[in-house]
Short mmCIF file of C-alpha atoms in Angstrom, two decimals:
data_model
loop_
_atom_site.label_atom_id
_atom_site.label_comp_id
_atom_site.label_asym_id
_atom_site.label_seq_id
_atom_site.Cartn_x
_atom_site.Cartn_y
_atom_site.Cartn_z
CA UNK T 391 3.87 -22.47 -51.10
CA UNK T 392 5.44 -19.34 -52.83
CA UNK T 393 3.61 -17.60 -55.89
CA UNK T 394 5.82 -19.06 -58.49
CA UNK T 395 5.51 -22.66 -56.83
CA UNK T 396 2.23 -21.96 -57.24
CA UNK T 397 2.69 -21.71 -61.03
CA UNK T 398 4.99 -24.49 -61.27
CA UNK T 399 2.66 -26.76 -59.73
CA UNK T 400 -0.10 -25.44 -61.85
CA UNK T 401 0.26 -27.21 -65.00
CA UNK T 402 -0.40 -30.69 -63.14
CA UNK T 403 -3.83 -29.05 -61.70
CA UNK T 404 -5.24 -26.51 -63.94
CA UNK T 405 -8.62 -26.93 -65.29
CA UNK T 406 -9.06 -29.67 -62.16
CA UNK T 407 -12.91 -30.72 -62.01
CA UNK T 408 -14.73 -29.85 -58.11
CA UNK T 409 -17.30 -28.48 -56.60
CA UNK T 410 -17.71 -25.24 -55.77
CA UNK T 411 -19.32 -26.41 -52.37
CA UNK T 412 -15.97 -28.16 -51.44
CA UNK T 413 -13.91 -25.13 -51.85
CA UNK T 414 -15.52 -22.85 -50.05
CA UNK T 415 -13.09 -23.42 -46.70
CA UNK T 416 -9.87 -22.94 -48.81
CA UNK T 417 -10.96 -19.00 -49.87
CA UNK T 418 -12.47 -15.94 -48.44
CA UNK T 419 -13.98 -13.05 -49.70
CA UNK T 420 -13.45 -8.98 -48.48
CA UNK T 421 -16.62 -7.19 -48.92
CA UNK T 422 -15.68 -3.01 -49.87
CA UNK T 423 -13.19 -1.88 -47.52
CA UNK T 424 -14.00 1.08 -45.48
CA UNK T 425 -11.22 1.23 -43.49
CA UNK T 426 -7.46 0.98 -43.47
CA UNK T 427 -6.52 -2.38 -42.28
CA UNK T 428 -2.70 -2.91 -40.86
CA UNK T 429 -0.39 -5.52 -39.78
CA UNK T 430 2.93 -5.49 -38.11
CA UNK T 431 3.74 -6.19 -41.85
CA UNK T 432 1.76 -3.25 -43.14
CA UNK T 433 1.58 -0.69 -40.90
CA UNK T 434 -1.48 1.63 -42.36
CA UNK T 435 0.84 4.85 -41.48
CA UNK T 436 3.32 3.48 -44.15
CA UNK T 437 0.57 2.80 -46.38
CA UNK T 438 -0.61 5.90 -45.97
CA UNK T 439 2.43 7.46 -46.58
CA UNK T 440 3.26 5.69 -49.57
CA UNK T 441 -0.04 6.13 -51.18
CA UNK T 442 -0.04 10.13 -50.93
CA UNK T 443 3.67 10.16 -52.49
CA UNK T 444 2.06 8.63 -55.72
CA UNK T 445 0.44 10.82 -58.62
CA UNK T 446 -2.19 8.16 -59.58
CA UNK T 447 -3.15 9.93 -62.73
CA UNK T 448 -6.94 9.57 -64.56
CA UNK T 449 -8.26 6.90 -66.66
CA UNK T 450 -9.21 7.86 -70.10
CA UNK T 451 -12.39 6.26 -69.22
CA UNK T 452 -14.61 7.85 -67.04
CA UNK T 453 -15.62 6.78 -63.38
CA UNK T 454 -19.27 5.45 -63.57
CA UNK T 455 -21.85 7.90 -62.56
CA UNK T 456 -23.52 5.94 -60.06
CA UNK T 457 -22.32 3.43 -57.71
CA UNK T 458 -21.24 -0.07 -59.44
CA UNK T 459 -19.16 -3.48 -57.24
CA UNK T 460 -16.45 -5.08 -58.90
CA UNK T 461 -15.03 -8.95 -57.49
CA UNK T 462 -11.44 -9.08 -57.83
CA UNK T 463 -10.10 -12.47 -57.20
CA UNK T 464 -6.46 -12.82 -56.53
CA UNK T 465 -4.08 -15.72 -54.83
CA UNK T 466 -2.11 -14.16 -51.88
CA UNK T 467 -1.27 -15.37 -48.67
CA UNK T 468 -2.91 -14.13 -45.74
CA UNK T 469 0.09 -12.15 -44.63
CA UNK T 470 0.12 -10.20 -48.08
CA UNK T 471 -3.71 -9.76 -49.11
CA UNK T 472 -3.10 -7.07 -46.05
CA UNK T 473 -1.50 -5.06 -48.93
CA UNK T 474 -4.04 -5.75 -51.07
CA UNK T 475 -6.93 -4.71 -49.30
CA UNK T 476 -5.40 -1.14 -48.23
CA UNK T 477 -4.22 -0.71 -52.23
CA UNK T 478 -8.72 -1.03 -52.28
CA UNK T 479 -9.30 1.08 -49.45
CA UNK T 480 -7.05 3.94 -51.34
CA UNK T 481 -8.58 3.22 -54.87
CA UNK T 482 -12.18 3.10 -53.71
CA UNK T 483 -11.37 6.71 -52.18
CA UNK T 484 -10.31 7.83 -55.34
CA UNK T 485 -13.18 6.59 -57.22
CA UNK T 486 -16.18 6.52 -54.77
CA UNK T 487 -18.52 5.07 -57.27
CA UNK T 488 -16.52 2.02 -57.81
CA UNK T 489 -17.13 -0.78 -54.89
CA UNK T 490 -14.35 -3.55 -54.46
CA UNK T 491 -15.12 -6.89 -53.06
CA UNK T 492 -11.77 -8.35 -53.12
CA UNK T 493 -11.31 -12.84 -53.56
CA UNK T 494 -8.41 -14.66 -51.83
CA UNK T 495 -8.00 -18.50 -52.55
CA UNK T 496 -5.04 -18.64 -50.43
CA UNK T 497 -1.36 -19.47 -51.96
CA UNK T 498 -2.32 -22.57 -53.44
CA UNK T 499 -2.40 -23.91 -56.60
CA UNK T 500 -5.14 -26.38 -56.42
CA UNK T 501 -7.43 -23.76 -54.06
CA UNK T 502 -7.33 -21.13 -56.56
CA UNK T 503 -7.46 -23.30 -59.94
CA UNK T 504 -10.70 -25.64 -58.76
CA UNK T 505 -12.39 -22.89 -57.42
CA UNK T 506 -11.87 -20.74 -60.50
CA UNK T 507 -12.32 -23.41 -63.27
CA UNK T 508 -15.33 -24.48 -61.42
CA UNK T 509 -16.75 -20.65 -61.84
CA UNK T 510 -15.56 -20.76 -65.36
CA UNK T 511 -17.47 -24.04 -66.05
CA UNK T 512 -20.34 -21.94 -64.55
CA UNK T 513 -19.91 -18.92 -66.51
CA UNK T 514 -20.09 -16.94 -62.71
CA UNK T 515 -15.91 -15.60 -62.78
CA UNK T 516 -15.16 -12.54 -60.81
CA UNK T 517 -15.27 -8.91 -63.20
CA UNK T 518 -11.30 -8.78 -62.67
CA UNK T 519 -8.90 -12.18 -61.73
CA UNK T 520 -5.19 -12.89 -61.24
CA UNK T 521 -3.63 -15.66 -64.04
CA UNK T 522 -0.21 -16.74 -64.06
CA UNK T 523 1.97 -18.22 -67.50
CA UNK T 524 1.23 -21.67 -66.72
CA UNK T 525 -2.69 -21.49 -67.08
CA UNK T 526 -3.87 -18.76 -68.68
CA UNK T 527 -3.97 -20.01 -72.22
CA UNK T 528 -6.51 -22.76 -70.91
CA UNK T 529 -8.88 -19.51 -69.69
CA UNK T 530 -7.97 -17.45 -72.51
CA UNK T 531 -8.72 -20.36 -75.03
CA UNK T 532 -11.91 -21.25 -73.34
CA UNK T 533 -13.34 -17.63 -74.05
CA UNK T 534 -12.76 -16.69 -70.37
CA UNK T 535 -10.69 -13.16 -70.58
CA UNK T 536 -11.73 -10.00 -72.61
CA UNK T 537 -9.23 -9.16 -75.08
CA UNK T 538 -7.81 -5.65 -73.95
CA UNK T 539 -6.34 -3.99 -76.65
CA UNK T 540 -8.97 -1.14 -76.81
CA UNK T 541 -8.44 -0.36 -73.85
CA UNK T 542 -4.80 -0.42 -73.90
CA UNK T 543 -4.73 1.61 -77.17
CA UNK T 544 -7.31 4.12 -76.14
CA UNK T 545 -5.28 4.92 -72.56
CA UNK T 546 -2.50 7.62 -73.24
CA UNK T 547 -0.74 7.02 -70.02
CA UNK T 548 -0.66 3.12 -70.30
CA UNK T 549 2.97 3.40 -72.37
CA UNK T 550 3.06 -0.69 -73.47
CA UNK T 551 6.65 -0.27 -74.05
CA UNK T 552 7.55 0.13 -70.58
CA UNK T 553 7.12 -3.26 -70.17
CA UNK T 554 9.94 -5.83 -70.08
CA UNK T 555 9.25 -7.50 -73.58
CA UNK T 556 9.67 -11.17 -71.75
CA UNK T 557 6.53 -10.26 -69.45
CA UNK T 558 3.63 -10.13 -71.88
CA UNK T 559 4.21 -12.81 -74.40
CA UNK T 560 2.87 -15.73 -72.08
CA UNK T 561 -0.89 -14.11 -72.37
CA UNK T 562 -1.43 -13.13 -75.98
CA UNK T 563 -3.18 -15.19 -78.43
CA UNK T 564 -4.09 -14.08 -82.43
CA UNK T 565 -2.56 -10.78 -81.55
CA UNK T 566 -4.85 -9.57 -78.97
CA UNK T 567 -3.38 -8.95 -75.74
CA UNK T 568 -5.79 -10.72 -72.34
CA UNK T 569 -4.01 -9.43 -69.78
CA UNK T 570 -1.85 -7.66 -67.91
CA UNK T 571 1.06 -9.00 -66.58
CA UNK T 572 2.25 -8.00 -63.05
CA UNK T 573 5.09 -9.87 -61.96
CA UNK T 574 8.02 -11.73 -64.20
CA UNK T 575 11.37 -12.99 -62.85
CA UNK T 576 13.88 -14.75 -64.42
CA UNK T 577 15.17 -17.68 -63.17
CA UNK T 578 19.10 -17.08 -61.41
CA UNK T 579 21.47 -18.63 -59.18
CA UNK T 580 21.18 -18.31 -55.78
CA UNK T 581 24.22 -19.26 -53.95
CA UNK T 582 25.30 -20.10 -50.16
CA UNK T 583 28.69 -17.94 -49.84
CA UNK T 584 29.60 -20.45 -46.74
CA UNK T 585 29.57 -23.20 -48.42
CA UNK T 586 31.37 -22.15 -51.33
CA UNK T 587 33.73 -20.46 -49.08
CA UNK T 588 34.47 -23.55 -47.30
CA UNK T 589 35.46 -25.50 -50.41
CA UNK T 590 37.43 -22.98 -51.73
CA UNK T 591 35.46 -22.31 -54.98
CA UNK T 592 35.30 -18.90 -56.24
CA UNK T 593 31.46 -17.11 -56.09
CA UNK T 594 29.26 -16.58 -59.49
CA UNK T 595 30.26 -13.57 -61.41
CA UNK T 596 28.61 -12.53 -64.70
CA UNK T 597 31.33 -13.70 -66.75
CA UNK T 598 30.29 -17.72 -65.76
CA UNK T 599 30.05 -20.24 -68.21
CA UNK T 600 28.12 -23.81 -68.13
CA UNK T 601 31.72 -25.48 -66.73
CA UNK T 602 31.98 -23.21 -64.01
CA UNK T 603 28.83 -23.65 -63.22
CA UNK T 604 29.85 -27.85 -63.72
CA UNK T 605 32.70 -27.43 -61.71
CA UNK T 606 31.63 -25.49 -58.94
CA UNK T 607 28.12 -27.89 -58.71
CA UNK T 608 31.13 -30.73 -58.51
CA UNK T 609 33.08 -29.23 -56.33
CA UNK T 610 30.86 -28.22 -53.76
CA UNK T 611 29.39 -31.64 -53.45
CA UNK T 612 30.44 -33.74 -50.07
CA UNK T 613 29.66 -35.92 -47.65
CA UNK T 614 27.41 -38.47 -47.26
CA UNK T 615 23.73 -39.42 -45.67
CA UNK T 616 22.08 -36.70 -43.47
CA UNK T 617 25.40 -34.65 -43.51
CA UNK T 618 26.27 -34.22 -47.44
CA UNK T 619 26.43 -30.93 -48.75
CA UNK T 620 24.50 -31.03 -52.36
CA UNK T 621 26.18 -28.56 -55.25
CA UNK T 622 22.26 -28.27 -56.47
CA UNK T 623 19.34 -28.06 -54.42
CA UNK T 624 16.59 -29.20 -56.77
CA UNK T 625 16.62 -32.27 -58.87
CA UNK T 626 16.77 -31.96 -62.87
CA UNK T 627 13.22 -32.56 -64.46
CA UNK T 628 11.23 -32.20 -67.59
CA UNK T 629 8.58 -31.83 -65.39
CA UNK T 630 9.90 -28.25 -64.95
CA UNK T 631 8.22 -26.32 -67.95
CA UNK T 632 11.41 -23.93 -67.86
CA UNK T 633 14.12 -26.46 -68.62
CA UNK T 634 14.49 -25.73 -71.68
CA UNK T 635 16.04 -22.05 -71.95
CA UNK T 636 17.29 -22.33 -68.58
CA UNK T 637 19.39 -25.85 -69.19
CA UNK T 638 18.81 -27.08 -71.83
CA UNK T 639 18.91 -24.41 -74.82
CA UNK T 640 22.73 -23.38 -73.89
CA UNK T 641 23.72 -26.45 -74.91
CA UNK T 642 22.24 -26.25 -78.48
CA UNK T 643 19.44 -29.06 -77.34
CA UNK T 644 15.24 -28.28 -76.77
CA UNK T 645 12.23 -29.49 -75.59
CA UNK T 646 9.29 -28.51 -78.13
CA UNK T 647 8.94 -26.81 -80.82
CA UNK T 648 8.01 -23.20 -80.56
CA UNK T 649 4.72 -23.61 -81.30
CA UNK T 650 4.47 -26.62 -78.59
CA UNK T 651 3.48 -28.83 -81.59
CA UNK T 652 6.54 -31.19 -81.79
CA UNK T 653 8.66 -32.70 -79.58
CA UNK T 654 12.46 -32.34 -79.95
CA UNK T 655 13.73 -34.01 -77.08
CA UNK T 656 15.02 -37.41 -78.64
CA UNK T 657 16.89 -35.45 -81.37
CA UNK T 658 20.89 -36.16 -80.39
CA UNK T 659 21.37 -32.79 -79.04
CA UNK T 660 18.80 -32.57 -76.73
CA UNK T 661 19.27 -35.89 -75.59
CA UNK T 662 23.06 -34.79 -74.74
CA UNK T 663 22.00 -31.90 -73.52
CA UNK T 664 20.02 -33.45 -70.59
CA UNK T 665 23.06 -36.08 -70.41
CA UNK T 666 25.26 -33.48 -69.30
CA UNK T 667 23.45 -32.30 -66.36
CA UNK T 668 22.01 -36.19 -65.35
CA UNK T 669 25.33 -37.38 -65.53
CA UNK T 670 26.31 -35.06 -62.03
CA UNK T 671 23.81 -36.80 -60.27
CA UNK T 672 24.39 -40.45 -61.48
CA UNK T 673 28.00 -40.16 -60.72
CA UNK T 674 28.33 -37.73 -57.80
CA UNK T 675 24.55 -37.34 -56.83
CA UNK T 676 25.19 -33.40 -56.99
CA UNK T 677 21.35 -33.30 -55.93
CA UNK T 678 19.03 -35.12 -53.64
CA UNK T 679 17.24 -38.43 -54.75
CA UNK T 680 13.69 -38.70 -54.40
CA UNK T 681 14.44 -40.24 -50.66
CA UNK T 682 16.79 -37.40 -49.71
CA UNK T 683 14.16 -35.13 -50.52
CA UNK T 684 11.41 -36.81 -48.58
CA UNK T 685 13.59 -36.53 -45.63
CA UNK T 686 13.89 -32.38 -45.93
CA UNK T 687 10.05 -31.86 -45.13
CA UNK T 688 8.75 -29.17 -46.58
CA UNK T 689 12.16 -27.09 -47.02
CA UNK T 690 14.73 -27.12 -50.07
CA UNK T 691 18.21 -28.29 -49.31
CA UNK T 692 19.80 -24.79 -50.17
CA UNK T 693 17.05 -23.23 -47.44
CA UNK T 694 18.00 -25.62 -45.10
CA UNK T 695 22.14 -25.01 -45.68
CA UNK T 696 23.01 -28.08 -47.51
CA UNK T 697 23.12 -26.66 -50.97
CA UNK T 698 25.66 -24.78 -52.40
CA UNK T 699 23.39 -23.06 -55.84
CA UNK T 700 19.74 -23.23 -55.91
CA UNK T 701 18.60 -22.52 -59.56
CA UNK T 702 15.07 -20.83 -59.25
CA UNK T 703 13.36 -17.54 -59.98
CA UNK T 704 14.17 -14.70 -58.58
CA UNK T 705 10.41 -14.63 -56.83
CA UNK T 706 11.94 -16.71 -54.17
CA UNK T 707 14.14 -13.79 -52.15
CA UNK T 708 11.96 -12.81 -50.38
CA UNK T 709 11.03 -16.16 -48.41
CA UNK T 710 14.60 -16.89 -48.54
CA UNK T 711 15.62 -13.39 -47.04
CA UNK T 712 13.35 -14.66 -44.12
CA UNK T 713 14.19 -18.15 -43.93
CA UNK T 714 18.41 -18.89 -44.13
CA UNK T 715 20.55 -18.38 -41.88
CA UNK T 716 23.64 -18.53 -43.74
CA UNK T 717 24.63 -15.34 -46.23
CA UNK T 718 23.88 -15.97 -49.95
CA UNK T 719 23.80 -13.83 -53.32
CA UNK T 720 22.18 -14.11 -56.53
CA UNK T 721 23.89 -14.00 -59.86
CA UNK T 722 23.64 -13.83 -63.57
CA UNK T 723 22.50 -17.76 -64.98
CA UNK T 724 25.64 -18.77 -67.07
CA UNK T 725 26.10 -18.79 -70.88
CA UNK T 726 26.36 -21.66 -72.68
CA UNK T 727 28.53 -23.23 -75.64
CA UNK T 728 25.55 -22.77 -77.90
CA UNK T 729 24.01 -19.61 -76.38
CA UNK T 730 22.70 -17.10 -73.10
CA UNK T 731 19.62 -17.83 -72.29
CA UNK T 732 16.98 -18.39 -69.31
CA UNK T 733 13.54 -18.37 -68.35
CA UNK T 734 11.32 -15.44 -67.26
CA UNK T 735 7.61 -16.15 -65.91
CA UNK T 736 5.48 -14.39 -64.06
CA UNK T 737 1.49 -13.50 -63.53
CA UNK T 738 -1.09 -11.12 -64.84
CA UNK T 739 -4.48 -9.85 -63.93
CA UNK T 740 -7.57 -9.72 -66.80
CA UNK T 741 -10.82 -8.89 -66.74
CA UNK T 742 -13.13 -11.79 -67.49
CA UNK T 743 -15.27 -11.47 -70.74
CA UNK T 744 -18.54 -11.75 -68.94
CA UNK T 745 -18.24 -9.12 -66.44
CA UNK T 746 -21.03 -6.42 -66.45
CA UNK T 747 -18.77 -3.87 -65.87
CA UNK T 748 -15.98 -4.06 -67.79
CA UNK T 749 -15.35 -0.18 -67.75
CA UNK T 750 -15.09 0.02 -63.79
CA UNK T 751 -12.65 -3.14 -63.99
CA UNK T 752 -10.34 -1.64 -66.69
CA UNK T 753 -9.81 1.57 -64.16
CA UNK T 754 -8.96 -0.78 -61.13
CA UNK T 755 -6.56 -3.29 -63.76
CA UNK T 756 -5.21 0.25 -65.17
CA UNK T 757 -4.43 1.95 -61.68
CA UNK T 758 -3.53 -1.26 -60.35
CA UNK T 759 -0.85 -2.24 -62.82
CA UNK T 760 0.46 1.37 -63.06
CA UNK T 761 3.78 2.80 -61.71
CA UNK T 762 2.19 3.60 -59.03
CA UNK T 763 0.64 0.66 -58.32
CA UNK T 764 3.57 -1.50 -59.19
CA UNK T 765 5.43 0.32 -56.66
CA UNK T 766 2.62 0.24 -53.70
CA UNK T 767 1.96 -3.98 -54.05
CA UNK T 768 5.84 -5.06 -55.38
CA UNK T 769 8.42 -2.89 -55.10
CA UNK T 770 7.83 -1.50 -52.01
CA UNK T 771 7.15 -4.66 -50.44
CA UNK T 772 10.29 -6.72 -51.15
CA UNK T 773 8.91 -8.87 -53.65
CA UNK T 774 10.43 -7.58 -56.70
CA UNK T 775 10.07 -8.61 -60.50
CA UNK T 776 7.84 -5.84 -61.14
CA UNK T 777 6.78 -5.80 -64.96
CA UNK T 778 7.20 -1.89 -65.65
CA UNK T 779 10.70 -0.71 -65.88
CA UNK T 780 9.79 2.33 -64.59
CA UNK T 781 8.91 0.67 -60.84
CA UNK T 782 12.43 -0.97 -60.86
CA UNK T 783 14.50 1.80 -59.70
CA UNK T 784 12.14 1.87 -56.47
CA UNK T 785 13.13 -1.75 -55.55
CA UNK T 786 16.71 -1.56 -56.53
CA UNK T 787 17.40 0.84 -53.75
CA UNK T 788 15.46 -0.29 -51.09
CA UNK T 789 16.68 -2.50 -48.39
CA UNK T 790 14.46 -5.17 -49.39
CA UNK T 791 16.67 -6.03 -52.69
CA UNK T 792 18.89 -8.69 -52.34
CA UNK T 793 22.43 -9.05 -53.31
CA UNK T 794 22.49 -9.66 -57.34
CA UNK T 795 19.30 -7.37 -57.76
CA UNK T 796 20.94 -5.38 -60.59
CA UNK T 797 21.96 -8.90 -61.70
CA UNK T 798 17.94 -9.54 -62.35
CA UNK T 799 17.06 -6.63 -64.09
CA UNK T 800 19.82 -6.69 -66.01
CA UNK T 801 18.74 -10.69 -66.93
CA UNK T 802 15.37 -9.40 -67.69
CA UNK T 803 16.16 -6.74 -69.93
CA UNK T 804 18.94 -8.85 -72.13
CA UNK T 805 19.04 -12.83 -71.97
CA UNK T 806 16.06 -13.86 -70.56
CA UNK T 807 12.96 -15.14 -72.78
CA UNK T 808 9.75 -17.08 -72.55
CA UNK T 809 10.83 -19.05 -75.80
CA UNK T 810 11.07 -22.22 -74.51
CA UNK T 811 9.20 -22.30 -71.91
CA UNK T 812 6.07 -24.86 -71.56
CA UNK T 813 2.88 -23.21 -71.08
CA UNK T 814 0.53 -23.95 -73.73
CA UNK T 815 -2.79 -25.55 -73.41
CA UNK T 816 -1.01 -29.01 -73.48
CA UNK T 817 0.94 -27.95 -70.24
CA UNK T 818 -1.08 -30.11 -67.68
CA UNK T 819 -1.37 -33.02 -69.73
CA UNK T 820 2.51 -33.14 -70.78
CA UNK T 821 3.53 -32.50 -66.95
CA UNK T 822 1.38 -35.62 -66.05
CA UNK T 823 3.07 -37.78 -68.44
CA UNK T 824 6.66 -36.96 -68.14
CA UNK T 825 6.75 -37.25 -64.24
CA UNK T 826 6.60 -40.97 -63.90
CA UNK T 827 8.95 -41.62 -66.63
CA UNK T 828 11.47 -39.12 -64.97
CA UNK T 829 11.04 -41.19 -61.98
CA UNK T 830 12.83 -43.95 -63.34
CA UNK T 831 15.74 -42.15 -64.82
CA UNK T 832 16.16 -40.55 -60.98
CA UNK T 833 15.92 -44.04 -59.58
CA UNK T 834 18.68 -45.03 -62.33
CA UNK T 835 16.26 -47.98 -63.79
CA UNK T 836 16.20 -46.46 -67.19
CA UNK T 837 18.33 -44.55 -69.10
CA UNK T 838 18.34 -40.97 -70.19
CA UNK T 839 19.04 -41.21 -73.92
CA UNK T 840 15.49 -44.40 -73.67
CA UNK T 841 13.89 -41.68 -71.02
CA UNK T 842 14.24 -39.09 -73.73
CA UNK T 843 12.89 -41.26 -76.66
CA UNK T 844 10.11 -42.74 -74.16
CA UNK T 845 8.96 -39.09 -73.42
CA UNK T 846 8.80 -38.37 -76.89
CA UNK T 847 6.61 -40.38 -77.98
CA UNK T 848 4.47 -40.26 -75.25
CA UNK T 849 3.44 -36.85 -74.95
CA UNK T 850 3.56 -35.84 -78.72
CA UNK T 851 -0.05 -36.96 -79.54
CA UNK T 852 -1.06 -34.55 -76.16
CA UNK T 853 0.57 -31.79 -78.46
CA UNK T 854 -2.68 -31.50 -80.97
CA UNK T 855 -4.57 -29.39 -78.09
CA UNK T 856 -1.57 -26.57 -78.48
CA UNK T 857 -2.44 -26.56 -82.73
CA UNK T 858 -3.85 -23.54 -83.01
CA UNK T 859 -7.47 -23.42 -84.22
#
């Protein structure tokens, strides 16, 4: 499971109740690193390289004077947390006194939510931890995070405003700031130029509109049982807390409120709105049906060939640079009759209000989230969707960018927003409720304008937990 499917999946198990006892096989723990691990991957020469090509710069708050150990939890696979524990091995040699046990739950939603709910429940979180959008109001509302705007304010070199706007909204709550965001994305179109090529459809460009997009997702669309080509990989779902800017917003319809206290998905143009993209699939069945997508395993239709456009993040290059075996692009996500708009998530790091050294932490969060740092974990390793502007250039000219990279940063510095998106405290509850409804309208027993209405009035008494206070 990638990062962001991580987040996806994390509204339906955030806040989960376990013990602590049965998680202890999904996670490991690093103790302080004093040497340079490697990996075919991450070879430690490159590392090293990298690292002494960086001017890390100084905290405005002083190293402790004697030795202190901060836990730093984070959700990486095993293939990555290589990075992360030679990023530790260079930081603890730049700051002797601070000791770094470093956390992995794994790539998993439900490893790294029970685990760290459980700890929360126990008041025993790690000094530093990694949050994504979809969560981290439930930790930040329970008291969880320390609110870092001193230290922001107080760090000369920290520059707030070279982060993308789109990238910080997602963790702030009564105008304090809980974290840092690391990673945000916005979500694209990936497209399989084979496929397209073979019906004769012209590729993306920026200058799309929602019928292109109609047209080609028609078009491309052919065949029949274990043979048919889909025009989208993914089925349409409210159960996807970015439908609204992404689909549903360009054609003048929404979701919730933007306070998450009201739903506005049985008013007429939201209802049509979602019309216009089920009707595709009732008709033409432009993307798989629950069966169909049993029968793909654990792969996506456009990963296994059989999709022409794949709407998702742009997280997802670098699994899919690995993975297809066909040539694709990404490009801009199309305007719409009522506006440009679509979704950009990501994931922070904060430092948990309890932690008994909350000065050490802020100089690892502060390095870590730097230029440099940005650079060392994302940029330089293909994964993109850095948060600081000024780590972009570094990825747009490496070889690990894919096709339509400008197109991203471009998307994240113009049309893409987090208004929109689903990620209040309400999020689990509201994802839970929606799915089983949706099911119906994919098995074409009820109807999208009832499925609408239905939804409506099921989840708006959830919405009270998002009224603030």
């Amino acid at each position: 499971m990638s990062r962001r499917t991580f987040l996806r999946a994390a509204g339906a198990t955030a806040f989960a109740a376990t013990g602590a006892s049965a998680l202890a096989a999904c996670s490991s723990s690093s103790p302080t690193t004093t040497s340079l691990v490697e990996s075919k991957l991450y070879p430690s020469a490159d590392a090293q390289k990298l690292n002494d090509s960086f001017d890390w710069g100084k905290s405005a708050v002083a190293d402790p004077k004697s030795s202190v150990t901060i836990t730093v939890a984070h959700s990486w696979s095993p293939a990555d947390f290589v990075r992360q524990q030679q990023f530790d091995y260079f930081f603890q040699k730049r700051h002797p006194n601070i000791k770094i046990v470093a956390e992995n739950a794994g790539d998993s939603s439900a490893d790294y939510l029970k685990k760290y709910s459980s700890q929360a429940a126990g008041g025993s979180l790690p000094d530093v931890m990694y949050n994504g959008f979809g969560f981290a109001q439930n930790f930040i509302g329970s008291g969880a995070f320390l609110a870092l705007n001193d230290y922001i304010s107080g760090e000369p070199n920290f520059n707030p405003s070279d982060f993308t706007e789109v990238s910080t909204g997602y963790y702030k709550r009564d105008g304090k700031q809980y974290s840092v965001p690391y990673d945000c994305g916005p979500v694209m179109i990936y497209y399989n130029k084979n496929i397209f090529t073979k019906a004769g459809v012209e590729l993306p460009t920026a200058k799309w509109k929602f019928d292109d997009l109609r047209n080609a997702i028609l078009a491309t669309t052919s065949g029949q049982g274990g043979s048919k080509t889909f025009g989208l990989s993914l089925p349409v779902t409210p159960a996807d807390t970015f439908w609204d800017p992404v689909r549903l917003s360009p054609l003048g319809g929404h979701y919730l409120s933007d306070d998450e206290t009201q739903v506005l998905l049985d008013q007429p143009d939201s209802i049509a709105a979602v019309q216009w993209w089920m009707d595709m699939y009732l008709q033409k069945g432009v993307f798989p049906s629950p069966s169909e997508l049993q029968g793909m395993s654990q792969a996506d239709a456009f990963t296994l060939g059989r999709a022409a456009i794949k709407v998702d993040g742009s997280w997802g290059a670098p699994a899919l640079r690995e993975q297809a075996n066909f040539e694709w692009g990404i490009a801009d996500w199309p305007a719409g009759p009522k506006g440009h708009s679509t979704a950009a998530v990501g994931s922070a790091y904060s430092i948990t209000s309890k932690s008994s050294n909350k000065d050490a932490a802020w100089i690892y969060l502060n390095e870590y989230l730097s230029t440099s740092g940005q650079v060392f974990m994302f940029a330089s390793t293909g994964k993109g969707n850095m948060t600081r502007k000024s780590a972009w250039p570094a990825y747009l000219k490496s070889e690990a960018a894919p096709e339509g990279a400008d197109a991203i940063y471009n998307a994240l510095n113009t049309y893409a927003t987090s208004k929109g998106v689903v990620f209040g405290p309400a999020t689990p509850q509201i994802t839970n409720a929606v799915t089983p409804i949706w099911d119906q309208v994919m098995g074409k027993s009820l109807s999208v304008s009832d499925a609408c209405k239905k939804i409506a009035g099921t989840i708006q008494p959830l919405l009270k937990k998002n009224v603030a206070g």
